[in-house]
Amino acid sequence: MIRILLADDEAMIRAGVRAILGADPDLEVVAEAGDGREAVDLAISHHPDVVLLDIRMPKLDGLAAAAEIRKAAPGSAVVMLTTFGEDDYIAKALDVGASGFLLKSGDPRELLAGIHAVAGGAAYLSPKVAQRVITQLAGGQMSRGAAARDRIGALTEREREVLALVGAGLSNAEIAGRLYIVEGTVKAYVSTILTRLGVRNRVQAAIVAYEAGLVA
């Protein structure tokens, strides 16, 4: 069972998301918050597997709440919920350690897929969000590509192989199956990769993999 904390200042939005999540027998909403400060407090007390955070909330916005949750409850993956077109928030959300970014106007199946993905240790971006990120990266691909290739120079051959699979969106279990190693070893590799690249999460690592040319 994947335990979820849902945070949004609009009760109707929370009700709609809760109804979607309720259709999946593997998901359980363990707490709801109406503002960012309450979301942080509930994350600390409930330690959910996934925290769904609206970006714009009173008392403490979603970005600030995400940063606090990642520090106070590092075992909880954070997925940001927002409306289409808020490009500036994408980079900021990834920077504070969010593992997923979903649009409120997206297909409900994206919401379920995103939760399962981040709960399994992977990262997930809504397809429309991913397209925007790739477009932004392509704008400065040459200079960033050189920098990324320099960064992955510190990795071993096996670590680069794992990074490429992280960049392809595979979970730890899927990577373990692909490389014929145990999942615990994959987690150790991913932890080392994040440290050596100087990034906070798998999404940022995946971007480095893309920029370095490890994945298409």
PDB file of C-alpha atoms in Angstrom:
ATOM      1  CA  MET A   1       0.000   0.000   0.000  1.00  0.00           C
ATOM      2  CA  ILE A   2       1.361   3.409  -1.020  1.00  0.00           C
ATOM      3  CA  ARG A   3       0.549   5.994   1.664  1.00  0.00           C
ATOM      4  CA  ILE A   4      -0.168   9.497   0.369  1.00  0.00           C
ATOM      5  CA  LEU A   5      -0.377  12.970   1.869  1.00  0.00           C
ATOM      6  CA  LEU A   6      -2.502  15.307  -0.261  1.00  0.00           C
ATOM      7  CA  ALA A   7      -1.961  19.071   0.086  1.00  0.00           C
ATOM      8  CA  ASP A   8      -4.020  21.688  -1.754  1.00  0.00           C
ATOM      9  CA  ASP A   9      -5.770  24.791  -0.438  1.00  0.00           C
ATOM     10  CA  GLU A  10      -8.885  24.111  -2.537  1.00  0.00           C
ATOM     11  CA  ALA A  11     -11.191  21.525  -0.965  1.00  0.00           C
ATOM     12  CA  MET A  12     -12.813  20.646  -4.296  1.00  0.00           C
ATOM     13  CA  ILE A  13      -9.419  19.901  -5.868  1.00  0.00           C
ATOM     14  CA  ARG A  14      -8.525  17.669  -2.933  1.00  0.00           C
ATOM     15  CA  ALA A  15     -11.837  15.850  -3.274  1.00  0.00           C
ATOM     16  CA  GLY A  16     -11.294  15.280  -6.985  1.00  0.00           C
ATOM     17  CA  VAL A  17      -7.741  14.004  -6.552  1.00  0.00           C
ATOM     18  CA  ARG A  18      -8.817  11.815  -3.633  1.00  0.00           C
ATOM     19  CA  ALA A  19     -11.545  10.283  -5.805  1.00  0.00           C
ATOM     20  CA  ILE A  20      -9.004   9.456  -8.532  1.00  0.00           C
ATOM     21  CA  LEU A  21      -6.616   7.915  -6.027  1.00  0.00           C
ATOM     22  CA  GLY A  22      -9.441   5.936  -4.477  1.00  0.00           C
ATOM     23  CA  ALA A  23      -9.882   4.026  -7.743  1.00  0.00           C
ATOM     24  CA  ASP A  24      -6.485   2.383  -7.206  1.00  0.00           C
ATOM     25  CA  PRO A  25      -6.539  -0.298  -4.473  1.00  0.00           C
ATOM     26  CA  ASP A  26      -2.794   0.144  -3.891  1.00  0.00           C
ATOM     27  CA  LEU A  27      -3.115   3.804  -2.892  1.00  0.00           C
ATOM     28  CA  GLU A  28      -4.268   5.245   0.417  1.00  0.00           C
ATOM     29  CA  VAL A  29      -4.657   8.928   1.362  1.00  0.00           C
ATOM     30  CA  VAL A  30      -3.523   9.023   4.995  1.00  0.00           C
ATOM     31  CA  ALA A  31      -3.788  12.791   5.523  1.00  0.00           C
ATOM     32  CA  GLU A  32      -4.874  16.035   3.842  1.00  0.00           C
ATOM     33  CA  ALA A  33      -3.544  19.554   4.257  1.00  0.00           C
ATOM     34  CA  GLY A  34      -5.028  22.895   3.276  1.00  0.00           C
ATOM     35  CA  ASP A  35      -1.808  24.901   3.382  1.00  0.00           C
ATOM     36  CA  GLY A  36       1.929  24.392   3.123  1.00  0.00           C
ATOM     37  CA  ARG A  37       2.716  24.644   6.812  1.00  0.00           C
ATOM     38  CA  GLU A  38       0.137  21.998   7.648  1.00  0.00           C
ATOM     39  CA  ALA A  39       1.573  19.804   4.886  1.00  0.00           C
ATOM     40  CA  VAL A  40       5.025  19.919   6.469  1.00  0.00           C
ATOM     41  CA  ASP A  41       3.643  19.094   9.915  1.00  0.00           C
ATOM     42  CA  LEU A  42       1.594  16.171   8.591  1.00  0.00           C
ATOM     43  CA  ALA A  43       4.519  14.840   6.566  1.00  0.00           C
ATOM     44  CA  ILE A  44       6.636  14.761   9.718  1.00  0.00           C
ATOM     45  CA  SER A  45       3.936  13.033  11.772  1.00  0.00           C
ATOM     46  CA  HIS A  46       2.691  10.548   9.146  1.00  0.00           C
ATOM     47  CA  HIS A  47       5.848   9.859   7.076  1.00  0.00           C
ATOM     48  CA  PRO A  48       3.859   9.138   3.868  1.00  0.00           C
ATOM     49  CA  ASP A  49       5.467   7.420   0.902  1.00  0.00           C
ATOM     50  CA  VAL A  50       4.380  10.214  -1.437  1.00  0.00           C
ATOM     51  CA  VAL A  51       3.416  13.836  -0.806  1.00  0.00           C
ATOM     52  CA  LEU A  52       1.253  15.519  -3.461  1.00  0.00           C
ATOM     53  CA  LEU A  53       1.846  19.263  -3.128  1.00  0.00           C
ATOM     54  CA  ASP A  54       0.065  22.122  -4.840  1.00  0.00           C
ATOM     55  CA  ILE A  55       2.632  24.792  -5.729  1.00  0.00           C
ATOM     56  CA  ARG A  56       0.484  27.773  -4.741  1.00  0.00           C
ATOM     57  CA  MET A  57      -0.732  27.515  -1.154  1.00  0.00           C
ATOM     58  CA  PRO A  58      -1.155  29.937   1.766  1.00  0.00           C
ATOM     59  CA  LYS A  59       1.148  30.213   4.826  1.00  0.00           C
ATOM     60  CA  LEU A  60       3.902  28.294   3.021  1.00  0.00           C
ATOM     61  CA  ASP A  61       3.951  27.756  -0.738  1.00  0.00           C
ATOM     62  CA  GLY A  62       4.486  24.320  -2.234  1.00  0.00           C
ATOM     63  CA  LEU A  63       8.114  24.924  -3.171  1.00  0.00           C
ATOM     64  CA  ALA A  64       9.091  25.984   0.344  1.00  0.00           C
ATOM     65  CA  ALA A  65       7.033  23.137   1.815  1.00  0.00           C
ATOM     66  CA  ALA A  66       8.759  20.647  -0.504  1.00  0.00           C
ATOM     67  CA  ALA A  67      12.179  21.836   0.633  1.00  0.00           C
ATOM     68  CA  GLU A  68      11.250  21.421   4.300  1.00  0.00           C
ATOM     69  CA  ILE A  69       9.662  18.017   3.747  1.00  0.00           C
ATOM     70  CA  ARG A  70      12.718  16.707   1.903  1.00  0.00           C
ATOM     71  CA  LYS A  71      14.835  17.668   4.921  1.00  0.00           C
ATOM     72  CA  ALA A  72      12.462  16.619   7.710  1.00  0.00           C
ATOM     73  CA  ALA A  73      11.006  13.499   6.046  1.00  0.00           C
ATOM     74  CA  PRO A  74      13.575  12.378   3.450  1.00  0.00           C
ATOM     75  CA  GLY A  75      11.792   9.057   2.998  1.00  0.00           C
ATOM     76  CA  SER A  76       8.784  10.833   1.502  1.00  0.00           C
ATOM     77  CA  ALA A  77       8.881  11.468  -2.246  1.00  0.00           C
ATOM     78  CA  VAL A  78       7.407  14.808  -3.327  1.00  0.00           C
ATOM     79  CA  VAL A  79       5.239  15.300  -6.401  1.00  0.00           C
ATOM     80  CA  MET A  80       4.269  18.840  -7.359  1.00  0.00           C
ATOM     81  CA  LEU A  81       0.808  19.634  -8.755  1.00  0.00           C
ATOM     82  CA  THR A  82       0.308  22.761 -10.823  1.00  0.00           C
ATOM     83  CA  THR A  83      -1.536  24.329 -13.735  1.00  0.00           C
ATOM     84  CA  PHE A  84      -0.152  24.376 -17.276  1.00  0.00           C
ATOM     85  CA  GLY A  85       2.334  27.031 -18.331  1.00  0.00           C
ATOM     86  CA  GLU A  86       4.133  27.778 -15.061  1.00  0.00           C
ATOM     87  CA  ASP A  87       7.563  27.003 -16.536  1.00  0.00           C
ATOM     88  CA  ASP A  88       9.492  28.938 -13.902  1.00  0.00           C
ATOM     89  CA  TYR A  89       8.195  26.594 -11.246  1.00  0.00           C
ATOM     90  CA  ILE A  90       9.500  23.474 -12.991  1.00  0.00           C
ATOM     91  CA  ALA A  91      13.181  24.221 -12.441  1.00  0.00           C
ATOM     92  CA  LYS A  92      12.521  25.478  -8.910  1.00  0.00           C
ATOM     93  CA  ALA A  93      10.553  22.347  -8.010  1.00  0.00           C
ATOM     94  CA  LEU A  94      13.324  20.083  -9.267  1.00  0.00           C
ATOM     95  CA  ASP A  95      15.893  22.173  -7.436  1.00  0.00           C
ATOM     96  CA  VAL A  96      14.207  21.719  -4.046  1.00  0.00           C
ATOM     97  CA  GLY A  97      14.156  17.949  -4.500  1.00  0.00           C
ATOM     98  CA  ALA A  98      10.785  17.108  -6.047  1.00  0.00           C
ATOM     99  CA  SER A  99      10.679  13.686  -7.724  1.00  0.00           C
ATOM    100  CA  GLY A 100       7.660  14.415  -9.896  1.00  0.00           C
ATOM    101  CA  PHE A 101       5.793  17.238 -11.582  1.00  0.00           C
ATOM    102  CA  LEU A 102       2.188  16.803 -12.713  1.00  0.00           C
ATOM    103  CA  LEU A 103      -0.418  19.059 -14.268  1.00  0.00           C
ATOM    104  CA  LYS A 104      -3.827  19.355 -12.631  1.00  0.00           C
ATOM    105  CA  SER A 105      -5.348  19.411 -16.097  1.00  0.00           C
ATOM    106  CA  GLY A 106      -3.591  16.185 -17.100  1.00  0.00           C
ATOM    107  CA  ASP A 107      -5.002  12.717 -17.635  1.00  0.00           C
ATOM    108  CA  PRO A 108      -5.903  11.030 -14.305  1.00  0.00           C
ATOM    109  CA  ARG A 109      -3.840   8.057 -15.465  1.00  0.00           C
ATOM    110  CA  GLU A 110      -0.774  10.313 -15.383  1.00  0.00           C
ATOM    111  CA  LEU A 111      -1.454  11.020 -11.718  1.00  0.00           C
ATOM    112  CA  LEU A 112      -1.637   7.324 -10.861  1.00  0.00           C
ATOM    113  CA  ALA A 113       1.414   6.496 -12.978  1.00  0.00           C
ATOM    114  CA  GLY A 114       3.390   9.312 -11.404  1.00  0.00           C
ATOM    115  CA  ILE A 115       2.622   8.212  -7.860  1.00  0.00           C
ATOM    116  CA  HIS A 116       3.560   4.606  -8.561  1.00  0.00           C
ATOM    117  CA  ALA A 117       6.755   5.745 -10.289  1.00  0.00           C
ATOM    118  CA  VAL A 118       8.074   7.952  -7.496  1.00  0.00           C
ATOM    119  CA  ALA A 119       6.985   5.492  -4.816  1.00  0.00           C
ATOM    120  CA  GLY A 120       9.098   2.897  -6.623  1.00  0.00           C
ATOM    121  CA  GLY A 121      12.143   5.142  -6.536  1.00  0.00           C
ATOM    122  CA  ALA A 122      11.839   6.551 -10.055  1.00  0.00           C
ATOM    123  CA  ALA A 123      11.148  10.096 -11.205  1.00  0.00           C
ATOM    124  CA  TYR A 124       8.111  11.223 -13.174  1.00  0.00           C
ATOM    125  CA  LEU A 125       7.305  14.300 -15.224  1.00  0.00           C
ATOM    126  CA  SER A 126       3.998  14.861 -16.955  1.00  0.00           C
ATOM    127  CA  PRO A 127       4.603  14.358 -20.706  1.00  0.00           C
ATOM    128  CA  LYS A 128       3.823  18.021 -21.401  1.00  0.00           C
ATOM    129  CA  VAL A 129       6.191  19.108 -18.648  1.00  0.00           C
ATOM    130  CA  ALA A 130       8.900  16.757 -19.910  1.00  0.00           C
ATOM    131  CA  GLN A 131       8.552  18.243 -23.390  1.00  0.00           C
ATOM    132  CA  ARG A 132       9.063  21.736 -22.004  1.00  0.00           C
ATOM    133  CA  VAL A 133      12.107  20.658 -19.988  1.00  0.00           C
ATOM    134  CA  ILE A 134      13.691  19.002 -23.024  1.00  0.00           C
ATOM    135  CA  THR A 135      12.996  22.098 -25.137  1.00  0.00           C
ATOM    136  CA  GLN A 136      14.669  24.299 -22.536  1.00  0.00           C
ATOM    137  CA  LEU A 137      17.660  21.955 -22.365  1.00  0.00           C
ATOM    138  CA  ALA A 138      17.973  21.866 -26.153  1.00  0.00           C
ATOM    139  CA  GLY A 139      18.262  25.659 -26.191  1.00  0.00           C
ATOM    140  CA  GLY A 140      21.696  25.462 -24.603  1.00  0.00           C
ATOM    141  CA  GLN A 141      22.554  21.847 -25.265  1.00  0.00           C
ATOM    142  CA  MET A 142      26.107  22.400 -26.543  1.00  0.00           C
ATOM    143  CA  SER A 143      27.454  24.303 -23.547  1.00  0.00           C
ATOM    144  CA  ARG A 144      25.514  22.255 -21.007  1.00  0.00           C
ATOM    145  CA  GLY A 145      26.441  19.055 -22.815  1.00  0.00           C
ATOM    146  CA  ALA A 146      30.149  19.752 -22.390  1.00  0.00           C
ATOM    147  CA  ALA A 147      29.664  20.529 -18.714  1.00  0.00           C
ATOM    148  CA  ALA A 148      27.582  17.377 -18.203  1.00  0.00           C
ATOM    149  CA  ARG A 149      30.139  15.181 -19.924  1.00  0.00           C
ATOM    150  CA  ASP A 150      32.774  16.629 -17.642  1.00  0.00           C
ATOM    151  CA  ARG A 151      30.625  15.868 -14.598  1.00  0.00           C
ATOM    152  CA  ILE A 152      30.057  12.230 -15.487  1.00  0.00           C
ATOM    153  CA  GLY A 153      33.799  11.817 -15.920  1.00  0.00           C
ATOM    154  CA  ALA A 154      33.967  11.182 -12.179  1.00  0.00           C
ATOM    155  CA  LEU A 155      31.707   8.125 -12.528  1.00  0.00           C
ATOM    156  CA  THR A 156      32.810   4.547 -13.064  1.00  0.00           C
ATOM    157  CA  GLU A 157      31.632   2.675 -16.143  1.00  0.00           C
ATOM    158  CA  ARG A 158      29.011   0.828 -14.109  1.00  0.00           C
ATOM    159  CA  GLU A 159      27.794   4.060 -12.512  1.00  0.00           C
ATOM    160  CA  ARG A 160      27.383   5.618 -15.947  1.00  0.00           C
ATOM    161  CA  GLU A 161      25.386   2.577 -17.002  1.00  0.00           C
ATOM    162  CA  VAL A 162      23.111   2.989 -13.986  1.00  0.00           C
ATOM    163  CA  LEU A 163      22.828   6.745 -14.651  1.00  0.00           C
ATOM    164  CA  ALA A 164      21.737   6.061 -18.224  1.00  0.00           C
ATOM    165  CA  LEU A 165      18.958   3.797 -16.968  1.00  0.00           C
ATOM    166  CA  VAL A 166      17.912   6.387 -14.391  1.00  0.00           C
ATOM    167  CA  GLY A 167      17.778   8.889 -17.240  1.00  0.00           C
ATOM    168  CA  ALA A 168      15.589   6.486 -19.195  1.00  0.00           C
ATOM    169  CA  GLY A 169      13.089   6.571 -16.329  1.00  0.00           C
ATOM    170  CA  LEU A 170      13.621   3.088 -14.890  1.00  0.00           C
ATOM    171  CA  SER A 171      12.947   2.389 -11.215  1.00  0.00           C
ATOM    172  CA  ASN A 172      15.517   0.740  -8.942  1.00  0.00           C
ATOM    173  CA  ALA A 173      13.794  -2.624  -9.343  1.00  0.00           C
ATOM    174  CA  GLU A 174      13.774  -2.312 -13.143  1.00  0.00           C
ATOM    175  CA  ILE A 175      17.449  -1.328 -13.188  1.00  0.00           C
ATOM    176  CA  ALA A 176      18.300  -4.294 -10.978  1.00  0.00           C
ATOM    177  CA  GLY A 177      16.513  -6.627 -13.380  1.00  0.00           C
ATOM    178  CA  ARG A 178      18.198  -5.093 -16.401  1.00  0.00           C
ATOM    179  CA  LEU A 179      21.709  -5.348 -14.906  1.00  0.00           C
ATOM    180  CA  TYR A 180      21.171  -8.645 -13.057  1.00  0.00           C
ATOM    181  CA  ILE A 181      22.054  -7.195  -9.656  1.00  0.00           C
ATOM    182  CA  VAL A 182      20.082  -6.827  -6.414  1.00  0.00           C
ATOM    183  CA  GLU A 183      17.964  -3.742  -5.790  1.00  0.00           C
ATOM    184  CA  GLY A 184      20.011  -2.780  -2.727  1.00  0.00           C
ATOM    185  CA  THR A 185      23.102  -2.509  -4.920  1.00  0.00           C
ATOM    186  CA  VAL A 186      21.222  -0.244  -7.316  1.00  0.00           C
ATOM    187  CA  LYS A 187      20.211   2.046  -4.429  1.00  0.00           C
ATOM    188  CA  ALA A 188      23.863   2.252  -3.394  1.00  0.00           C
ATOM    189  CA  TYR A 189      24.904   3.114  -6.942  1.00  0.00           C
ATOM    190  CA  VAL A 190      22.214   5.792  -7.243  1.00  0.00           C
ATOM    191  CA  SER A 191      23.220   7.345  -3.921  1.00  0.00           C
ATOM    192  CA  THR A 192      26.854   7.498  -5.022  1.00  0.00           C
ATOM    193  CA  ILE A 193      25.899   8.931  -8.413  1.00  0.00           C
ATOM    194  CA  LEU A 194      23.830  11.721  -6.847  1.00  0.00           C
ATOM    195  CA  THR A 195      26.722  12.618  -4.547  1.00  0.00           C
ATOM    196  CA  ARG A 196      29.361  12.624  -7.282  1.00  0.00           C
ATOM    197  CA  LEU A 197      27.203  14.645  -9.657  1.00  0.00           C
ATOM    198  CA  GLY A 198      26.246  17.080  -6.909  1.00  0.00           C
ATOM    199  CA  VAL A 199      22.520  16.730  -7.557  1.00  0.00           C
ATOM    200  CA  ARG A 200      19.653  16.270  -5.124  1.00  0.00           C
ATOM    201  CA  ASN A 201      17.439  13.728  -6.819  1.00  0.00           C
ATOM    202  CA  ARG A 202      16.861  11.384  -9.740  1.00  0.00           C
ATOM    203  CA  VAL A 203      15.214  14.025 -11.905  1.00  0.00           C
ATOM    204  CA  GLN A 204      18.305  16.215 -11.776  1.00  0.00           C
ATOM    205  CA  ALA A 205      20.494  13.167 -12.404  1.00  0.00           C
ATOM    206  CA  ALA A 206      18.333  12.264 -15.410  1.00  0.00           C
ATOM    207  CA  ILE A 207      18.824  15.767 -16.815  1.00  0.00           C
ATOM    208  CA  VAL A 208      22.596  15.383 -16.504  1.00  0.00           C
ATOM    209  CA  ALA A 209      22.326  12.009 -18.290  1.00  0.00           C
ATOM    210  CA  TYR A 210      20.346  13.655 -21.101  1.00  0.00           C
ATOM    211  CA  GLU A 211      22.757  16.582 -21.415  1.00  0.00           C
ATOM    212  CA  ALA A 212      25.758  14.254 -21.436  1.00  0.00           C
ATOM    213  CA  GLY A 213      24.232  12.197 -24.241  1.00  0.00           C
ATOM    214  CA  LEU A 214      23.732   9.015 -22.237  1.00  0.00           C
ATOM    215  CA  VAL A 215      20.029   8.911 -23.181  1.00  0.00           C
ATOM    216  CA  ALA A 216      18.042  10.278 -26.102  1.00  0.00           C
TER     217      ALA A 216
END
